[in-house]
Amino acid sequence: MPTNLLRKVWGFDGFRPGQQEIVEAVAEGRDVLAIMPTGGGKSLCFQLPALMRDGVTVVISPLIALMRDQVRALREAGVEAGALTSGNTEAETDAVFAAIAEGRMKVLYMAPERLASGGTVNLLKRAGVTAIAVDEAHCVSQWGHDFRPDYLRIGDLKRDLGVPLAAFTATADVETRAEIVTRLFEGADPVTFLRGFDRPNIRLAFQPKNSPRTQVLTYAAARRGQSGIIYCGARARTETLAQALREAGHPAIPYHAGLDPDTRREAEGRFQREDGLIVVATVAFGMGIDKPDIRWVMHADLPKSIEGYYQEIGRAGRDGDPADTLTLYGPDDIRLRRTQIDEGLADPVRKSGDHARLNALLGLAEATGCRRRKLLSYFGEEMAADCGNCDLCQVPPKLFDGTLAVRKALSAMVRTGEWFGSGHLIDILTGTSTDKVRERGHDQLPTFGVGREHGRGQWQAIFRQMMGLDLCRPDPERHGALHLTETAHPILRGEENVTLREDTTKGAKPANVLRTQVSEEDEPLLSALKAKRRALAEAARVPAYVIFPDRTLIEMAEKRPQDLDQMAGISGVGAKKLESFGRDFLSVIAGDQPDMHPARRALAGKPEGPLFDRLLQITVDLKRGEDGTGKPLSLTHRTLSHIADRKPRDADALARIPGMGEQATERFGPAILAEIARAG
């Protein structure tokens, strides 16, 4: 029965690894705790059992956007689902209550905050709830990075309803798992499935900061046209980086908690609907985003913890196709994160735990071997061999015995009273006689000039790695001066050795680029299928993947079904979607396309044709301005044809093109000129 429903509703011929056992345990009414990697298909593991049992399954989920997306996807698949959230319209809430009263409701989503309402339990009893599912269950843990106090009420709800509970998360170390069991299952042992944390399709990479803005722009330029997220540590930085990306010709928008709710919702909606959009965000963005075809995630600043890092990179490649990640970090990031912990209001035990989590992330950043092995070992998993899909596997670092260099650096700290930062210490080690060095008599120290064998860049790399290995920490009470940790003393005494990497900023190259998803022969058809998907999604006001995910369109492009029978065999085409969209996509495959505009047809077969198409996309992306709130503007096909043909090289020449007014030149000009420059 599960496989029949899987094919009929979701259009899948089989389960992903690890799903079937969980589905069967949940359907049998057992209490379940499932730790599954992001992209491993968690939602199916509670949605499918909901269709296999009588009554309603209530799903506790943390974000409105996440609930809305999953409800829309279920409805498109023919499943009666609804959500009760603070974002509901009166009509939406009435429709949910009507479905409950008529016994049609199967999956009801609800935010944990609603559990504080006194009438919620009675409502769920009247609705006939027979099971509870908890998504993002790590939010119950005060050790976790997404703690939500209202999650603590879920255990009471389970007891009041007397029904089984299934909890799901992609991020749970040993401490967090123990707290989930205590809080949600009141200490009783649920059936636990640990399906692993490995996401082999995601490429892991770290890079020390060396002109960070250039690094960001270079990375984005190599992935032009692919949807991506760039995480930043500060709100202001999201604004400046988004602006820099737009000036470089990328569709990019900022996102942070300081924006008004309407702007944030618009940003979320655009990211869901549009292909190739870049969101530059704080960690306020992402947990509610269910977009499966995010091709890359970049951290422009060091994350707070290894759990946060894992959760954030996990938003890439949820469709199982290759995805890229890159994390930039530097000494300032390390100092900031240490200071945030030390100056926080947490008790000493919590601070110690936070430092340990940061140490794990820094250890990953400064790893000398396979990063994936290092990452998975933190979550208690061991790999038999290196992954081959991280930067260190693909380009092994040059290592050296750094014991002597580290001892010299630690000695310089001790001899200066642990009162100075790395810049002054490097001056001492390299024998640089600055005014500050001479005024304090540090040119007379035994350590003055003992490190001349390394250049300043290498010493900066050594100090960064020392902070990453937690051999020294910045002291917030001494304005960030470095002081030794207990870990450093055995090295200083000559009892332990340390291996370091050579300065990795020298000759650093951009990471490998993940390019085409299909063969060159199938690319035009895939583009046409995506265009049809986008049109249908915009008409229905739903994210594109709700119509079909990329993987389904790729299979269509490769197999080219000729009728509804063949279309029904494509993975992801269930009965309801076959009925709703099958003929539309068969028409695209058969080549029944709308007539091409005469202005574009005149450029067919010429190099200017593809440039015309890209210019047209620019006008669509910027129709309402960079922030999506401006007065609508557009350019005629004839004007775009003139631009593609003449290829103006500056704003004055562009403004002279027939149809280009002052407002159009101001709005579209920078992006058009950047595209023309790239086209050569």
XYZ file of C-alpha atoms in Angstrom:
680
model
C 0.000 0.000 0.000
C 2.722 2.593 0.739
C 4.301 2.065 -2.687
C 0.930 2.357 -4.434
C 0.239 5.682 -2.734
C 3.782 6.817 -3.430
C 3.271 6.307 -7.162
C -0.301 7.591 -7.306
C 0.116 10.766 -5.208
C 3.772 11.741 -5.596
C 4.636 9.977 -8.828
C 7.655 8.154 -7.373
C 8.422 4.523 -8.171
C 10.371 3.882 -4.987
C 11.510 5.298 -1.663
C 14.742 7.116 -1.046
C 17.231 5.230 1.129
C 15.948 4.946 4.698
C 12.434 6.255 4.057
C 10.398 3.048 3.899
C 11.244 1.767 7.382
C 10.354 5.126 8.897
C 7.085 5.346 6.957
C 6.086 1.872 8.122
C 6.944 2.602 11.788
C 4.969 5.864 11.745
C 2.024 4.217 9.960
C 1.981 1.461 12.611
C 1.368 4.112 15.281
C 4.766 3.870 16.981
C 6.563 6.797 18.601
C 9.424 7.698 16.261
C 12.497 9.922 16.334
C 14.074 10.226 12.881
C 17.324 12.079 12.231
C 17.633 12.401 8.469
C 19.858 14.585 6.286
C 18.285 17.661 4.733
C 17.011 16.610 1.333
C 16.506 13.048 2.555
C 12.725 13.294 2.259
C 11.608 13.907 5.869
C 8.198 15.377 4.988
C 7.166 12.279 3.028
C 7.794 10.187 6.161
C 4.864 11.820 7.947
C 2.711 12.844 4.973
C 2.437 9.353 3.472
C 1.442 7.645 6.790
C -1.230 10.354 7.198
C -2.917 8.965 4.069
C -2.581 5.382 5.327
C -4.530 5.951 8.550
C -7.935 7.287 9.516
C -8.258 10.729 11.054
C -6.074 13.812 10.903
C -2.308 14.115 11.341
C -1.354 17.426 12.954
C 2.087 18.692 11.956
C 3.894 21.128 14.259
C 6.210 23.210 12.084
C 8.258 26.319 12.938
C 7.676 28.754 10.071
C 4.624 29.957 8.192
C 6.438 29.958 4.831
C 7.441 26.315 5.294
C 3.879 25.308 6.152
C 2.372 27.209 3.235
C 4.768 25.605 0.765
C 4.086 22.086 1.991
C 0.313 22.646 2.032
C 0.404 23.959 -1.551
C 2.486 20.994 -2.693
C 0.101 18.519 -1.040
C -2.947 20.162 -2.586
C -1.357 20.113 -6.034
C -0.841 16.371 -5.467
C -4.522 15.946 -4.597
C -4.226 15.694 -0.786
C -6.592 17.629 1.500
C -4.244 19.731 3.640
C -4.447 23.025 5.476
C -2.649 25.284 7.912
C -3.765 27.374 10.865
C -1.306 30.251 11.151
C -1.260 33.915 12.078
C -0.760 34.651 8.381
C -4.086 33.116 7.325
C -6.798 35.193 5.735
C -10.288 34.790 7.184
C -11.303 32.802 4.094
C -8.339 30.432 4.481
C -9.177 29.762 8.124
C -12.851 29.197 7.287
C -11.839 26.703 4.584
C -9.697 24.769 7.090
C -12.530 24.601 9.630
C -14.960 23.482 6.915
C -12.632 20.667 5.814
C -12.296 19.554 9.442
C -16.063 19.655 10.035
C -16.763 17.662 6.856
C -14.114 15.044 7.677
C -12.033 15.822 4.570
C -8.888 17.100 6.300
C -5.903 14.707 6.337
C -2.872 16.868 7.181
C -3.217 19.948 9.387
C -0.189 22.213 9.888
C 0.145 24.393 12.962
C 2.837 26.629 14.475
C 4.009 25.714 18.007
C 2.895 29.131 19.294
C -0.734 28.119 18.685
C -0.390 25.491 21.415
C -0.449 28.331 23.959
C -4.125 28.903 23.102
C -6.468 27.212 25.548
C -8.857 26.024 22.841
C -6.301 24.291 20.645
C -6.429 20.886 22.360
C -10.233 20.780 22.177
C -10.105 21.789 18.512
C -7.709 18.945 17.725
C -9.828 16.449 19.644
C -12.916 17.503 17.681
C -10.909 17.274 14.442
C -10.149 13.616 15.131
C -6.357 13.882 15.341
C -4.816 10.406 15.384
C -1.125 11.309 15.170
C 1.323 14.168 15.764
C 4.331 14.926 13.580
C 6.993 17.416 14.683
C 9.149 18.978 11.982
C 12.517 20.595 12.886
C 12.358 18.835 16.267
C 15.774 20.219 17.305
C 13.918 23.487 18.056
C 12.881 21.877 21.358
C 16.487 21.819 22.581
C 17.963 24.730 24.476
C 21.347 23.456 23.245
C 20.190 23.855 19.669
C 20.703 26.905 17.464
C 16.973 27.356 16.686
C 15.425 27.000 20.172
C 11.689 27.796 20.231
C 10.156 27.850 23.742
C 6.679 26.877 22.498
C 8.079 23.539 21.322
C 8.184 22.618 25.015
C 4.350 22.375 24.956
C 4.336 19.529 22.442
C 4.951 16.859 25.095
C 1.818 18.034 26.911
C -0.137 17.906 23.648
C 0.886 14.288 23.063
C -0.241 13.346 26.549
C -3.568 15.241 26.249
C -4.458 13.675 22.891
C -3.098 10.227 23.718
C -1.758 9.676 20.193
C 1.621 8.590 18.783
C 4.229 11.211 17.930
C 6.893 11.219 15.211
C 9.704 13.781 15.497
C 11.982 14.701 12.585
C 15.164 16.747 12.331
C 18.274 17.002 10.217
C 20.476 18.446 12.980
C 20.818 16.714 16.324
C 24.014 15.887 18.165
C 23.959 13.526 21.150
C 22.960 16.238 23.655
C 20.151 17.523 21.446
C 18.797 14.026 20.751
C 18.650 13.313 24.480
C 16.729 16.525 25.108
C 14.263 15.771 22.286
C 13.473 12.405 23.904
C 13.011 14.018 27.337
C 10.884 16.948 26.145
C 8.684 15.298 23.508
C 8.453 11.688 24.665
C 8.775 12.363 28.423
C 11.813 10.096 28.600
C 10.148 7.046 27.010
C 12.305 5.551 24.269
C 10.895 6.115 20.780
C 11.939 3.992 17.822
C 15.003 5.932 16.666
C 16.253 6.100 13.097
C 19.641 7.725 12.578
C 19.820 7.939 8.817
C 23.141 9.691 8.704
C 24.209 13.254 8.096
C 26.088 12.781 4.857
C 24.969 14.793 1.836
C 27.397 13.436 -0.767
C 26.003 15.654 -3.534
C 27.147 18.802 -1.685
C 30.721 19.921 -2.250
C 32.330 21.358 0.895
C 34.908 24.136 0.724
C 36.421 26.747 3.034
C 38.663 29.661 2.111
C 40.483 32.224 4.264
C 39.336 35.781 3.615
C 41.520 37.659 1.165
C 39.593 40.575 -0.351
C 36.204 39.099 0.661
C 34.040 41.167 -1.688
C 36.099 40.048 -4.684
C 35.869 36.448 -3.483
C 32.078 36.705 -3.274
C 31.714 38.311 -6.711
C 34.080 35.799 -8.327
C 32.209 32.863 -6.816
C 28.809 34.211 -7.907
C 30.070 35.025 -11.412
C 31.152 31.408 -11.894
C 27.590 30.301 -11.053
C 25.626 32.836 -13.073
C 22.029 31.799 -13.597
C 21.983 29.370 -10.646
C 19.887 30.008 -7.532
C 22.053 30.647 -4.486
C 22.137 31.982 -0.925
C 24.916 34.094 0.576
C 24.868 34.226 4.382
C 26.325 37.242 6.185
C 26.997 37.927 9.852
C 25.484 41.440 9.864
C 22.388 43.090 8.392
C 24.270 45.983 6.818
C 26.569 43.565 5.014
C 23.613 41.900 3.285
C 22.622 45.274 1.827
C 26.096 46.216 0.549
C 26.846 42.787 -0.933
C 23.447 42.599 -2.661
C 24.122 46.021 -4.182
C 27.593 44.929 -5.356
C 26.106 41.815 -6.969
C 23.441 43.849 -8.766
C 26.094 46.240 -10.054
C 27.913 43.187 -11.431
C 24.767 42.167 -13.330
C 23.352 39.522 -10.978
C 19.701 39.462 -9.841
C 20.240 39.767 -6.068
C 18.183 40.913 -3.086
C 18.974 41.364 0.635
C 17.069 39.679 3.452
C 17.301 40.274 7.204
C 15.080 40.656 10.254
C 15.259 44.454 10.063
C 13.208 44.581 6.875
C 9.463 45.068 7.161
C 7.355 41.884 6.961
C 5.948 42.654 3.497
C 9.451 43.092 2.051
C 10.604 39.826 3.605
C 7.586 37.967 2.267
C 8.173 39.415 -1.194
C 11.824 38.296 -1.062
C 10.815 34.777 -0.037
C 8.230 34.641 -2.798
C 10.663 35.837 -5.473
C 13.280 33.302 -4.411
C 10.730 30.508 -4.628
C 9.440 31.564 -8.046
C 12.471 32.857 -9.932
C 15.330 30.832 -11.372
C 18.811 32.227 -10.786
C 17.975 34.716 -8.019
C 20.594 35.284 -5.297
C 19.461 36.113 -1.755
C 22.057 37.774 0.478
C 20.815 37.110 3.987
C 21.367 36.745 7.661
C 20.419 33.413 9.223
C 16.877 34.824 9.527
C 16.434 33.405 6.007
C 16.236 29.771 5.108
C 14.568 27.509 7.650
C 11.192 28.031 5.992
C 12.504 27.773 2.438
C 11.626 24.475 0.776
C 13.176 25.277 -2.633
C 14.780 22.031 -3.846
C 17.015 23.408 -6.620
C 19.284 25.819 -4.715
C 22.584 25.104 -6.447
C 24.970 26.856 -4.052
C 25.281 28.322 -0.565
C 28.067 30.672 0.430
C 28.984 31.978 3.872
C 30.555 35.404 3.496
C 31.272 35.275 7.242
C 31.962 32.416 9.626
C 28.760 30.783 11.007
C 28.153 30.590 14.753
C 28.458 26.838 15.163
C 28.919 23.597 13.298
C 25.191 22.826 13.710
C 24.290 26.182 12.159
C 26.776 25.594 9.337
C 25.362 22.132 8.608
C 21.773 23.384 8.647
C 22.559 26.313 6.334
C 24.585 24.415 3.714
C 21.850 21.763 3.808
C 19.561 24.172 1.946
C 21.577 23.505 -1.208
C 20.889 20.564 -3.500
C 17.799 19.225 -1.780
C 16.827 17.648 -5.105
C 19.874 15.381 -4.835
C 21.703 16.976 -7.766
C 25.234 18.409 -7.332
C 25.522 21.591 -5.280
C 28.381 23.811 -4.130
C 29.212 25.467 -0.820
C 31.987 27.842 0.204
C 32.668 29.393 3.608
C 34.919 32.431 3.976
C 36.519 33.064 7.349
C 39.282 35.074 8.947
C 40.731 36.168 12.305
C 38.121 38.907 12.716
C 35.335 36.313 12.398
C 36.940 34.145 15.071
C 37.371 37.114 17.419
C 33.746 38.155 16.876
C 32.348 34.689 17.585
C 34.507 34.235 20.709
C 33.476 37.658 21.990
C 29.783 36.960 21.373
C 30.057 33.848 23.525
C 32.147 35.445 26.282
C 29.972 38.564 26.524
C 26.681 36.661 26.328
C 24.341 36.137 29.271
C 24.548 32.334 29.290
C 25.820 30.441 32.319
C 29.410 29.111 32.347
C 28.337 25.578 31.361
C 26.490 26.862 28.297
C 29.398 29.141 27.350
C 31.786 26.221 27.577
C 29.519 24.195 25.303
C 29.254 27.080 22.807
C 33.044 27.409 22.702
C 33.282 23.660 22.029
C 30.806 23.951 19.147
C 32.749 26.846 17.692
C 35.977 24.854 18.112
C 34.435 22.035 16.069
C 33.579 24.457 13.258
C 37.039 26.039 13.343
C 38.575 22.577 13.282
C 36.581 21.932 10.116
C 37.755 25.225 8.630
C 41.416 24.485 9.401
C 41.249 20.775 8.533
C 44.278 19.240 6.833
C 42.396 16.263 5.363
C 38.956 15.318 4.016
C 36.426 17.852 5.337
C 33.460 15.498 5.080
C 35.141 12.967 7.363
C 35.758 15.764 9.858
C 32.169 17.020 9.647
C 30.545 13.601 9.971
C 32.792 12.574 12.866
C 31.322 15.483 14.855
C 27.889 13.858 14.480
C 29.264 10.446 15.418
C 29.650 9.006 11.907
C 32.840 7.524 10.499
C 33.673 7.301 6.799
C 35.729 4.397 5.467
C 37.444 6.565 2.856
C 37.870 10.209 1.862
C 34.862 11.712 0.095
C 36.567 13.042 -3.036
C 34.021 15.889 -3.112
C 35.567 18.573 -0.929
C 38.238 21.148 -1.674
C 40.902 19.324 0.358
C 40.266 16.002 -1.390
C 40.401 17.627 -4.802
C 43.433 19.863 -4.069
C 45.325 18.454 -1.058
C 46.899 21.252 1.017
C 50.619 21.682 1.522
C 51.394 20.827 5.157
C 54.361 21.541 7.352
C 55.432 20.843 10.919
C 54.279 24.043 12.597
C 55.413 23.112 16.092
C 58.401 25.482 16.169
C 56.485 28.370 14.608
C 53.616 27.945 17.083
C 56.035 27.798 20.034
C 57.650 31.041 18.850
C 54.224 32.711 18.562
C 53.110 31.477 21.993
C 56.399 32.630 23.501
C 55.903 36.100 21.996
C 52.442 36.247 23.616
C 53.798 35.254 27.031
C 56.763 37.662 26.886
C 54.475 40.594 26.036
C 52.088 39.783 28.895
C 49.304 38.516 26.610
C 48.346 42.139 25.992
C 48.578 42.357 22.168
C 46.884 41.161 19.008
C 48.377 39.230 16.104
C 49.522 42.306 14.137
C 51.913 43.506 16.866
C 53.075 39.961 17.589
C 53.877 39.425 13.902
C 55.944 42.640 13.926
C 57.961 41.207 16.826
C 58.431 37.788 15.235
C 59.496 39.190 11.858
C 61.824 41.780 13.425
C 59.825 44.778 12.172
C 60.911 47.761 14.269
C 57.750 49.865 14.427
C 57.232 52.819 16.787
C 54.923 50.652 18.912
C 57.553 47.886 19.134
C 60.344 50.314 20.097
C 58.254 52.309 22.608
C 57.516 49.142 24.569
C 61.016 47.786 24.311
C 59.802 44.725 22.433
C 62.737 44.977 20.021
C 64.869 43.827 22.975
C 62.893 40.626 23.577
C 64.523 37.248 22.824
C 61.637 36.574 20.386
C 62.311 39.715 18.320
C 63.080 38.580 14.773
C 63.059 34.846 15.513
C 60.367 34.239 12.878
C 61.986 35.845 9.832
C 61.801 32.523 7.958
C 58.082 33.188 7.383
C 56.604 36.159 5.574
C 53.842 38.284 7.054
C 51.134 36.453 5.078
C 52.288 33.063 6.356
C 52.388 34.355 9.936
C 48.827 35.645 9.550
C 47.838 32.145 8.392
C 49.672 30.629 11.390
C 47.883 32.871 13.900
C 44.525 32.213 12.207
C 45.117 28.470 12.443
C 46.226 28.806 16.069
C 42.915 30.511 16.849
C 41.120 27.850 14.820
C 42.847 25.106 16.831
C 41.918 26.975 20.038
C 45.558 27.438 21.086
C 44.845 31.111 21.742
C 41.764 33.252 22.132
C 41.031 36.981 21.949
C 40.352 38.499 25.375
C 37.370 40.889 25.213
C 38.517 42.629 28.415
C 41.871 43.400 26.766
C 40.427 44.716 23.488
C 40.951 41.446 21.652
C 44.506 40.749 22.822
C 45.453 37.089 22.354
C 45.952 34.867 25.368
C 46.972 31.225 25.666
C 44.461 28.464 26.337
C 45.115 25.286 28.291
C 45.461 23.455 24.972
C 48.572 25.513 24.140
C 50.705 24.694 27.186
C 51.788 21.156 26.132
C 53.014 22.588 22.807
C 54.859 25.434 24.513
C 56.545 22.916 26.830
C 57.604 20.775 23.843
C 55.331 17.854 24.814
C 53.111 17.921 21.707
C 53.520 18.728 18.007
C 51.184 20.541 15.627
C 50.768 20.289 11.839
C 49.732 23.398 9.909
C 48.834 24.321 6.338
C 50.814 26.755 4.268
C 49.194 30.110 3.515
C 46.187 29.114 1.372
C 45.432 32.660 0.175
C 48.415 32.536 -2.183
C 47.283 31.561 -5.651
C 43.793 30.620 -4.449
C 41.525 29.677 -7.338
C 37.734 29.712 -7.517
C 36.084 26.414 -6.674
C 34.948 24.030 -9.381
C 31.782 25.131 -11.117
C 28.799 22.837 -11.441
C 27.497 23.415 -14.918
C 24.879 21.796 -17.096
C 22.298 19.397 -15.720
C 21.651 17.726 -19.084
C 23.526 17.062 -22.311
C 24.069 19.915 -24.750
C 21.474 18.352 -27.065
C 18.771 18.456 -24.365
C 19.537 21.944 -22.993
C 17.135 23.865 -25.312
C 14.227 21.595 -24.382
C 15.016 21.833 -20.656
C 15.014 25.641 -20.936
C 11.638 25.527 -22.697
C 10.203 23.204 -20.030
C 11.436 25.559 -17.288
C 9.827 28.512 -19.069
C 6.499 26.653 -19.195
C 6.852 25.730 -15.507
C 7.517 29.342 -14.577
C 4.476 30.566 -16.500
C 2.215 27.995 -14.820
C 3.690 28.766 -11.386
C 3.175 32.511 -11.798
C -0.389 31.980 -12.950
C -1.112 29.789 -9.914
C 0.984 32.016 -7.578
C 2.964 29.044 -6.285
C 6.715 28.260 -6.240
C 7.985 26.676 -9.446
C 8.933 23.385 -7.789
C 5.307 22.897 -6.684
C 4.471 22.395 -10.376
C 7.454 20.057 -10.953
C 10.970 19.926 -9.480
C 14.035 20.279 -11.711
C 14.698 16.546 -11.588
C 11.316 15.817 -13.194
C 11.909 18.356 -15.980
C 15.380 16.896 -16.590
C 13.867 13.431 -17.016
C 11.265 14.856 -19.400
C 14.011 16.510 -21.473
C 16.022 13.287 -21.621
C 13.177 10.789 -22.205
C 10.886 13.081 -24.230
C 7.534 11.361 -23.533
C 5.138 11.526 -26.482
C 1.793 10.896 -24.778
C 0.119 10.871 -21.366
C 0.910 7.203 -20.837
C 4.624 7.870 -21.243
C 4.377 11.092 -19.222
C 2.852 9.115 -16.329
C 6.077 7.115 -16.135
C 8.204 10.193 -15.432
C 9.367 10.391 -11.797
C 7.432 13.080 -9.919
C 4.344 12.989 -12.180
C 1.524 11.735 -9.977
C -2.084 11.259 -11.048
C -3.261 14.763 -10.079
C -0.299 16.522 -11.711
C -0.642 14.393 -14.833
C -4.218 15.588 -15.130
C -3.354 19.212 -14.339
C -0.145 19.736 -16.297
C 0.557 16.715 -18.493
C -0.771 18.160 -21.743
C 0.987 21.509 -21.196
C 4.403 19.882 -20.972
C 3.700 17.369 -23.754
C 2.947 20.366 -25.970
C 6.369 21.853 -25.173
C 8.115 18.545 -25.879
C 6.262 18.208 -29.184
C 7.500 21.671 -30.159
C 4.131 23.396 -30.163
C 5.599 26.684 -29.024
C 3.994 30.127 -29.364
C 5.097 32.068 -32.428
C 8.354 33.936 -31.913
C 8.088 37.741 -31.896
C 9.141 39.138 -35.300
C 11.888 41.252 -33.702
C 13.381 38.117 -32.122
C 12.790 35.989 -35.220
C 14.944 38.385 -37.222
C 17.870 37.479 -34.960
C 17.350 33.705 -35.185
C 20.571 31.837 -35.842
C 22.699 34.917 -35.092
C 24.864 35.533 -31.983
C 22.579 38.459 -31.179
C 19.642 36.069 -30.612
C 20.821 34.634 -27.279
C 21.872 38.150 -26.188
C 18.329 39.359 -26.963
C 16.921 36.577 -24.755
C 19.197 37.533 -21.860
C 18.314 41.217 -22.213
C 14.616 40.314 -22.201
C 15.137 38.371 -18.945
C 16.847 41.421 -17.411
C 13.778 43.553 -18.146
C 11.553 40.884 -16.568
C 13.755 40.657 -13.440
C 13.894 44.441 -13.018
C 10.334 45.216 -14.084
C 9.583 46.668 -10.651
C 13.128 47.682 -9.786
C 15.826 45.913 -7.808
C 13.714 45.712 -4.671
C 10.487 44.759 -6.478
C 8.518 47.787 -5.269
C 9.040 50.321 -8.069
C 6.705 51.501 -10.797
C 6.455 48.848 -13.563
C 8.714 49.537 -16.546
C 9.425 47.492 -19.660
C 11.164 47.690 -23.027
C 9.643 46.715 -26.350
C 10.990 43.781 -28.324
C 11.998 46.245 -31.047
C 14.112 48.270 -28.587
C 15.765 45.116 -27.273
C 16.491 44.050 -30.853
C 18.246 47.381 -31.507
C 20.298 46.990 -28.326
C 21.334 43.424 -29.175
C 22.291 44.498 -32.694
C 24.199 47.720 -31.834
C 25.698 46.611 -28.492
C 26.168 50.076 -26.940
C 29.153 50.236 -24.592
C 28.183 53.112 -22.287
C 25.111 54.772 -20.815
C 25.102 57.647 -23.331
C 25.124 55.268 -26.300
C 22.409 53.148 -24.678
C 20.224 56.194 -24.043
C 20.328 57.013 -27.789
C 18.681 53.680 -28.690
C 15.076 54.291 -29.862
C 12.676 53.482 -27.024
C 15.187 54.068 -24.206
C 13.974 56.872 -21.989
C 15.710 58.334 -18.950
C 13.839 56.110 -16.490
C 14.465 52.936 -18.502
C 18.159 53.761 -18.871
C 18.469 54.360 -15.137
C 16.692 51.120 -14.197
C 17.942 48.673 -16.829
C 21.157 50.340 -18.014
C 23.781 48.924 -15.604
C 22.563 45.339 -16.007
C 22.234 45.632 -19.816
C 25.714 47.128 -20.215
C 27.211 44.443 -17.966
C 25.555 41.724 -20.087
C 26.829 43.304 -23.317
C 30.362 43.485 -21.860
C 30.220 39.779 -20.958
C 28.992 38.899 -24.441
C 32.085 40.591 -25.865
